[in-house]
Amino acid sequence: MSVVEKPSTVTRRVSRGLSGFARKWLLFAILVVLWEIATQLSESVFFPPPSKIAAAAAKLWFSGPASHLFLGDPVFDHILPSLGRLLGGWLLAVVIGVALGTALGRSRTGMDYVGPLFAFFRAIPPPALVPVFIILFGIGPGMQTATIIFSSLWPVLMNTVDGVRSVDKVKVETARAFRTPKRYWIGLVVLPSALPKIFAGLRVSLSIALILMAISELVGALNGIGYALLAAQRSYDFDQMWAWIVLLGILGYAFNAALLGIERRVLGWQPGRN
């Protein structure tokens, strides 16, 4: 039997939702207005106002034919290839990091052997390895994907190791009391307990992957967001250059929001997650 909410209850929920939305975006709107005023007054060609950046973005990405859903050629030539490399490299890093991290976390001595090696590689800035990846994979998608995988692997791997090692002893003893088969041990006990820390690593690694995607496309690339950004800078089209920069910020926010939504749904069984 369904329970119909009173109009006052619905009104309060809508009011709280609107209030939260306003608090969330009010500061952002104020900063955009101040940005517009400051750049209009300065009249610097290097720092165009947001209104000109928005006009350049609309011309770049939403001036195509109706058969292409009004999407411009740069969407297909640069944005989609970049997103394909980003998500492909990041997903491979997630699979490798979670699998290897789970194995090392359950091992008593595994990290004793590979810990110093991981610390060495984690300390190397990924952009410094771009020339190495160019030698190994050549200029192109292979080099860019390898850069993304290497940079985004470490947060997932180390957070998985930490999460697997911190499984609650009560859960371990409960699983033993119910004689949980070993083949179900990882899926029913270990990974659910480690998921909060794994998701923390996923968010960090996705942000790093986005940054390295853009950096890897600045060197010898033939397409991509980073390539288009550099081309706009070299042609002194600063409106388009800033449009690509703003797009990177929008993608970072969208990916983080999507991952947080997935995390809330997956971990909804935990207290305080709803």
Coordinates of C-alpha atoms in Angstrom, one line a residue:
M1 CA 0.0 0.0 0.0
S2 CA 1.6 3.3 -1.1
V3 CA 1.7 6.3 1.2
V4 CA 1.0 9.6 -0.5
E5 CA 3.2 12.4 0.9
K6 CA 1.4 15.5 2.2
P7 CA 1.9 18.6 0.0
S8 CA 3.7 20.3 2.8
T9 CA 6.3 17.5 3.0
V10 CA 6.9 17.7 -0.8
T11 CA 7.2 21.5 -0.6
R12 CA 9.8 21.3 2.2
R13 CA 11.8 18.7 0.2
V14 CA 11.8 20.9 -2.9
S15 CA 12.7 23.9 -0.8
R16 CA 15.6 22.1 0.8
G17 CA 16.8 20.9 -2.7
L18 CA 16.6 24.4 -4.1
S19 CA 18.4 25.9 -1.1
G20 CA 21.2 23.3 -1.4
F21 CA 21.5 24.0 -5.1
A22 CA 21.7 27.7 -4.5
R23 CA 24.4 27.4 -1.8
K24 CA 26.4 25.1 -4.0
W25 CA 26.4 27.3 -7.1
L26 CA 26.1 30.8 -5.6
L27 CA 29.8 31.3 -5.0
F28 CA 30.6 29.9 -8.5
A29 CA 28.1 32.4 -10.1
I30 CA 29.6 35.3 -8.2
L31 CA 33.2 34.3 -9.3
V32 CA 32.1 34.1 -13.0
V33 CA 30.5 37.6 -12.7
L34 CA 33.6 39.0 -11.2
W35 CA 35.7 37.3 -13.9
E36 CA 33.5 38.9 -16.6
I37 CA 33.8 42.3 -15.1
A38 CA 37.5 42.2 -14.5
T39 CA 38.3 40.9 -18.0
Q40 CA 36.0 43.4 -19.6
L41 CA 37.8 46.2 -17.8
S42 CA 41.3 44.9 -18.5
E43 CA 40.6 44.3 -22.2
S44 CA 43.5 41.8 -22.3
V45 CA 43.6 39.5 -25.3
F46 CA 45.2 36.9 -23.2
F47 CA 42.4 36.7 -20.7
P48 CA 39.0 36.9 -22.6
P49 CA 35.8 37.3 -20.6
P50 CA 33.6 34.2 -19.9
S51 CA 31.0 35.5 -22.4
K52 CA 33.6 35.3 -25.3
I53 CA 34.8 31.9 -24.1
A54 CA 31.2 30.6 -24.1
A55 CA 30.7 32.0 -27.6
A56 CA 33.9 30.3 -28.8
A57 CA 32.8 27.0 -27.2
A58 CA 29.4 27.1 -28.8
K59 CA 31.0 27.8 -32.2
L60 CA 33.5 25.0 -31.7
W61 CA 31.3 22.2 -30.4
F62 CA 27.6 23.0 -31.2
S63 CA 27.7 24.4 -34.8
G64 CA 27.4 21.1 -36.7
P65 CA 24.6 19.8 -38.9
A66 CA 21.4 18.3 -37.5
S67 CA 22.5 14.9 -38.8
H68 CA 25.4 15.1 -36.2
L69 CA 23.1 16.3 -33.4
F70 CA 24.4 19.8 -34.0
L71 CA 27.8 18.7 -32.7
G72 CA 30.8 20.3 -34.5
D73 CA 33.8 18.5 -36.0
P74 CA 36.1 19.2 -33.0
V75 CA 33.8 17.0 -30.9
F76 CA 34.5 14.0 -33.1
D77 CA 38.0 14.9 -34.0
H78 CA 39.3 15.8 -30.6
I79 CA 36.9 15.3 -27.6
L80 CA 35.7 11.7 -28.3
P81 CA 39.3 10.3 -29.1
S82 CA 40.5 11.9 -25.8
L83 CA 37.7 10.5 -23.8
G84 CA 38.3 7.1 -25.4
R85 CA 41.9 7.1 -24.4
L86 CA 41.1 8.5 -20.9
L87 CA 38.5 6.0 -20.0
G88 CA 40.3 3.0 -21.7
G89 CA 43.6 3.7 -19.9
W90 CA 41.8 4.5 -16.6
L91 CA 39.7 1.3 -16.7
L92 CA 42.8 -0.8 -17.4
A93 CA 44.6 0.8 -14.5
V94 CA 41.6 0.1 -12.3
V95 CA 41.5 -3.6 -13.2
I96 CA 45.3 -4.0 -12.7
G97 CA 45.3 -2.0 -9.5
V98 CA 42.4 -3.7 -7.8
A99 CA 43.6 -7.2 -8.8
L100 CA 47.2 -6.7 -7.9
G101 CA 46.3 -4.7 -4.8
T102 CA 44.0 -7.4 -3.6
A103 CA 46.6 -10.1 -4.0
L104 CA 49.3 -8.0 -2.3
G105 CA 46.9 -7.0 0.5
R106 CA 46.1 -10.6 1.3
S107 CA 49.7 -11.6 1.2
R108 CA 51.7 -11.4 4.4
T109 CA 55.0 -10.7 2.8
G110 CA 54.2 -9.4 -0.7
M111 CA 54.5 -5.7 0.1
D112 CA 57.8 -6.4 1.8
Y113 CA 59.3 -7.3 -1.5
V114 CA 57.6 -4.9 -3.9
G115 CA 57.0 -2.0 -1.5
P116 CA 60.4 -0.2 -2.2
L117 CA 59.9 -0.8 -5.9
F118 CA 56.5 0.8 -5.8
A119 CA 57.8 3.7 -3.8
F120 CA 60.5 4.3 -6.4
F121 CA 58.1 4.4 -9.4
R122 CA 55.4 6.4 -7.6
A123 CA 58.0 9.1 -6.9
I124 CA 58.7 9.6 -10.7
P125 CA 56.5 12.3 -12.2
P126 CA 54.6 10.7 -15.0
P127 CA 55.3 13.6 -17.5
A128 CA 59.0 12.8 -17.1
L129 CA 58.3 9.4 -18.5
V130 CA 56.6 10.6 -21.7
P131 CA 59.9 10.5 -23.7
V132 CA 60.4 6.9 -22.5
F133 CA 56.8 5.9 -23.5
I134 CA 57.5 7.6 -26.9
I135 CA 60.5 5.3 -27.4
L136 CA 58.6 2.2 -26.3
F137 CA 55.2 2.8 -28.0
G138 CA 55.9 5.6 -30.6
I139 CA 54.0 8.8 -31.0
G140 CA 50.3 8.2 -30.9
P141 CA 47.5 6.6 -28.9
G142 CA 49.8 3.9 -27.5
M143 CA 52.1 6.4 -25.8
Q144 CA 49.1 8.4 -24.5
T145 CA 47.3 5.3 -23.1
A146 CA 50.5 4.1 -21.4
T147 CA 51.0 7.4 -19.8
I148 CA 47.5 7.4 -18.4
I149 CA 47.7 3.8 -17.1
F150 CA 51.0 4.5 -15.4
S151 CA 49.9 7.7 -13.7
S152 CA 46.5 6.5 -12.5
L153 CA 47.6 3.0 -11.4
W154 CA 49.2 3.9 -8.1
P155 CA 46.3 5.5 -6.2
V156 CA 44.1 2.5 -7.0
L157 CA 46.8 0.0 -6.2
M158 CA 47.9 1.4 -2.9
N159 CA 44.4 2.2 -1.7
T160 CA 43.3 -1.3 -2.5
V161 CA 46.2 -2.8 -0.6
D162 CA 45.3 -0.6 2.4
G163 CA 41.6 -1.4 2.2
V164 CA 42.2 -5.2 1.9
R165 CA 44.6 -5.1 4.9
S166 CA 42.1 -3.2 7.1
V167 CA 39.2 -5.7 6.9
D168 CA 37.3 -5.7 10.2
K169 CA 38.3 -8.6 12.4
V170 CA 34.7 -9.1 13.4
K171 CA 33.7 -9.6 9.8
V172 CA 36.6 -12.1 9.4
E173 CA 35.5 -14.1 12.4
T174 CA 31.8 -14.0 11.3
A175 CA 32.7 -15.3 7.9
R176 CA 34.8 -18.1 9.5
A177 CA 31.9 -18.9 11.9
F178 CA 29.6 -19.3 8.9
R179 CA 32.3 -21.3 7.1
T180 CA 32.3 -19.1 4.1
P181 CA 34.1 -21.0 1.2
K182 CA 37.4 -19.6 0.2
R183 CA 36.2 -19.0 -3.4
Y184 CA 33.7 -16.6 -2.0
W185 CA 36.0 -15.0 0.6
I186 CA 37.2 -12.2 -1.7
G187 CA 33.9 -11.2 -3.1
L188 CA 31.8 -11.5 0.0
V189 CA 34.1 -10.3 2.7
V190 CA 37.3 -8.7 1.5
L191 CA 36.3 -6.4 -1.4
P192 CA 33.0 -5.1 0.2
S193 CA 35.1 -4.1 3.3
A194 CA 37.8 -2.5 1.1
L195 CA 35.4 -0.7 -1.2
P196 CA 35.4 2.7 0.6
K197 CA 39.2 3.0 0.3
I198 CA 39.1 1.6 -3.3
F199 CA 36.6 4.3 -4.3
A200 CA 38.8 7.0 -2.7
G201 CA 41.7 5.7 -4.9
L202 CA 39.4 5.7 -8.0
R203 CA 38.5 9.4 -7.6
V204 CA 42.1 10.4 -7.2
S205 CA 43.3 8.3 -10.1
L206 CA 40.5 9.6 -12.4
S207 CA 41.6 13.2 -11.8
I208 CA 45.2 12.2 -12.4
A209 CA 44.2 10.4 -15.6
L210 CA 42.5 13.5 -16.9
I211 CA 45.5 15.7 -16.3
L212 CA 47.9 13.2 -17.9
M213 CA 45.5 12.8 -20.9
A214 CA 45.9 16.5 -21.6
I215 CA 49.7 16.5 -21.0
S216 CA 50.3 13.4 -23.2
E217 CA 48.4 15.1 -26.1
L218 CA 50.7 18.1 -26.0
V219 CA 53.6 16.1 -27.3
G220 CA 53.5 14.8 -30.9
A221 CA 49.7 14.1 -30.9
L222 CA 47.6 14.4 -34.0
N223 CA 44.3 14.9 -32.2
G224 CA 42.8 15.3 -28.8
I225 CA 41.9 18.0 -26.3
G226 CA 45.5 18.8 -25.4
Y227 CA 46.4 18.9 -29.1
A228 CA 43.6 21.3 -29.9
L229 CA 44.4 23.5 -26.9
L230 CA 48.1 23.8 -28.0
A231 CA 47.0 24.5 -31.6
A232 CA 44.7 27.3 -30.5
Q233 CA 47.5 28.8 -28.3
R234 CA 50.0 28.7 -31.2
S235 CA 47.5 30.4 -33.5
Y236 CA 46.9 33.1 -30.9
D237 CA 43.2 32.2 -30.7
F238 CA 42.9 32.7 -27.0
D239 CA 39.1 32.5 -26.9
Q240 CA 39.3 28.9 -28.2
M241 CA 42.3 28.1 -26.0
W242 CA 40.3 29.1 -22.9
A243 CA 37.3 27.1 -24.1
W244 CA 39.4 24.0 -24.2
I245 CA 40.8 24.8 -20.7
V246 CA 37.3 25.3 -19.3
L247 CA 36.2 22.0 -21.0
L248 CA 38.9 20.1 -19.0
G249 CA 37.5 21.6 -15.8
I250 CA 33.9 20.6 -16.8
L251 CA 35.0 17.1 -17.6
G252 CA 36.8 16.8 -14.2
Y253 CA 33.7 17.9 -12.3
A254 CA 31.4 15.6 -14.4
F255 CA 33.6 12.6 -13.9
N256 CA 34.0 13.2 -10.1
A257 CA 30.2 13.7 -9.7
A258 CA 29.5 10.5 -11.7
L259 CA 31.9 8.5 -9.6
L260 CA 30.5 9.9 -6.4
G261 CA 27.0 8.9 -7.5
I262 CA 28.2 5.4 -8.3
E263 CA 29.9 5.2 -4.9
R264 CA 26.8 6.3 -3.0
R265 CA 24.7 3.7 -4.8
V266 CA 27.3 0.9 -4.4
L267 CA 28.0 1.7 -0.8
G268 CA 24.4 2.5 0.1
W269 CA 24.3 -0.4 2.6
Q270 CA 26.9 1.3 4.8
P271 CA 25.6 3.4 7.7
G272 CA 25.5 7.2 7.0
R273 CA 25.6 6.7 3.2
N274 CA 22.0 7.4 2.5

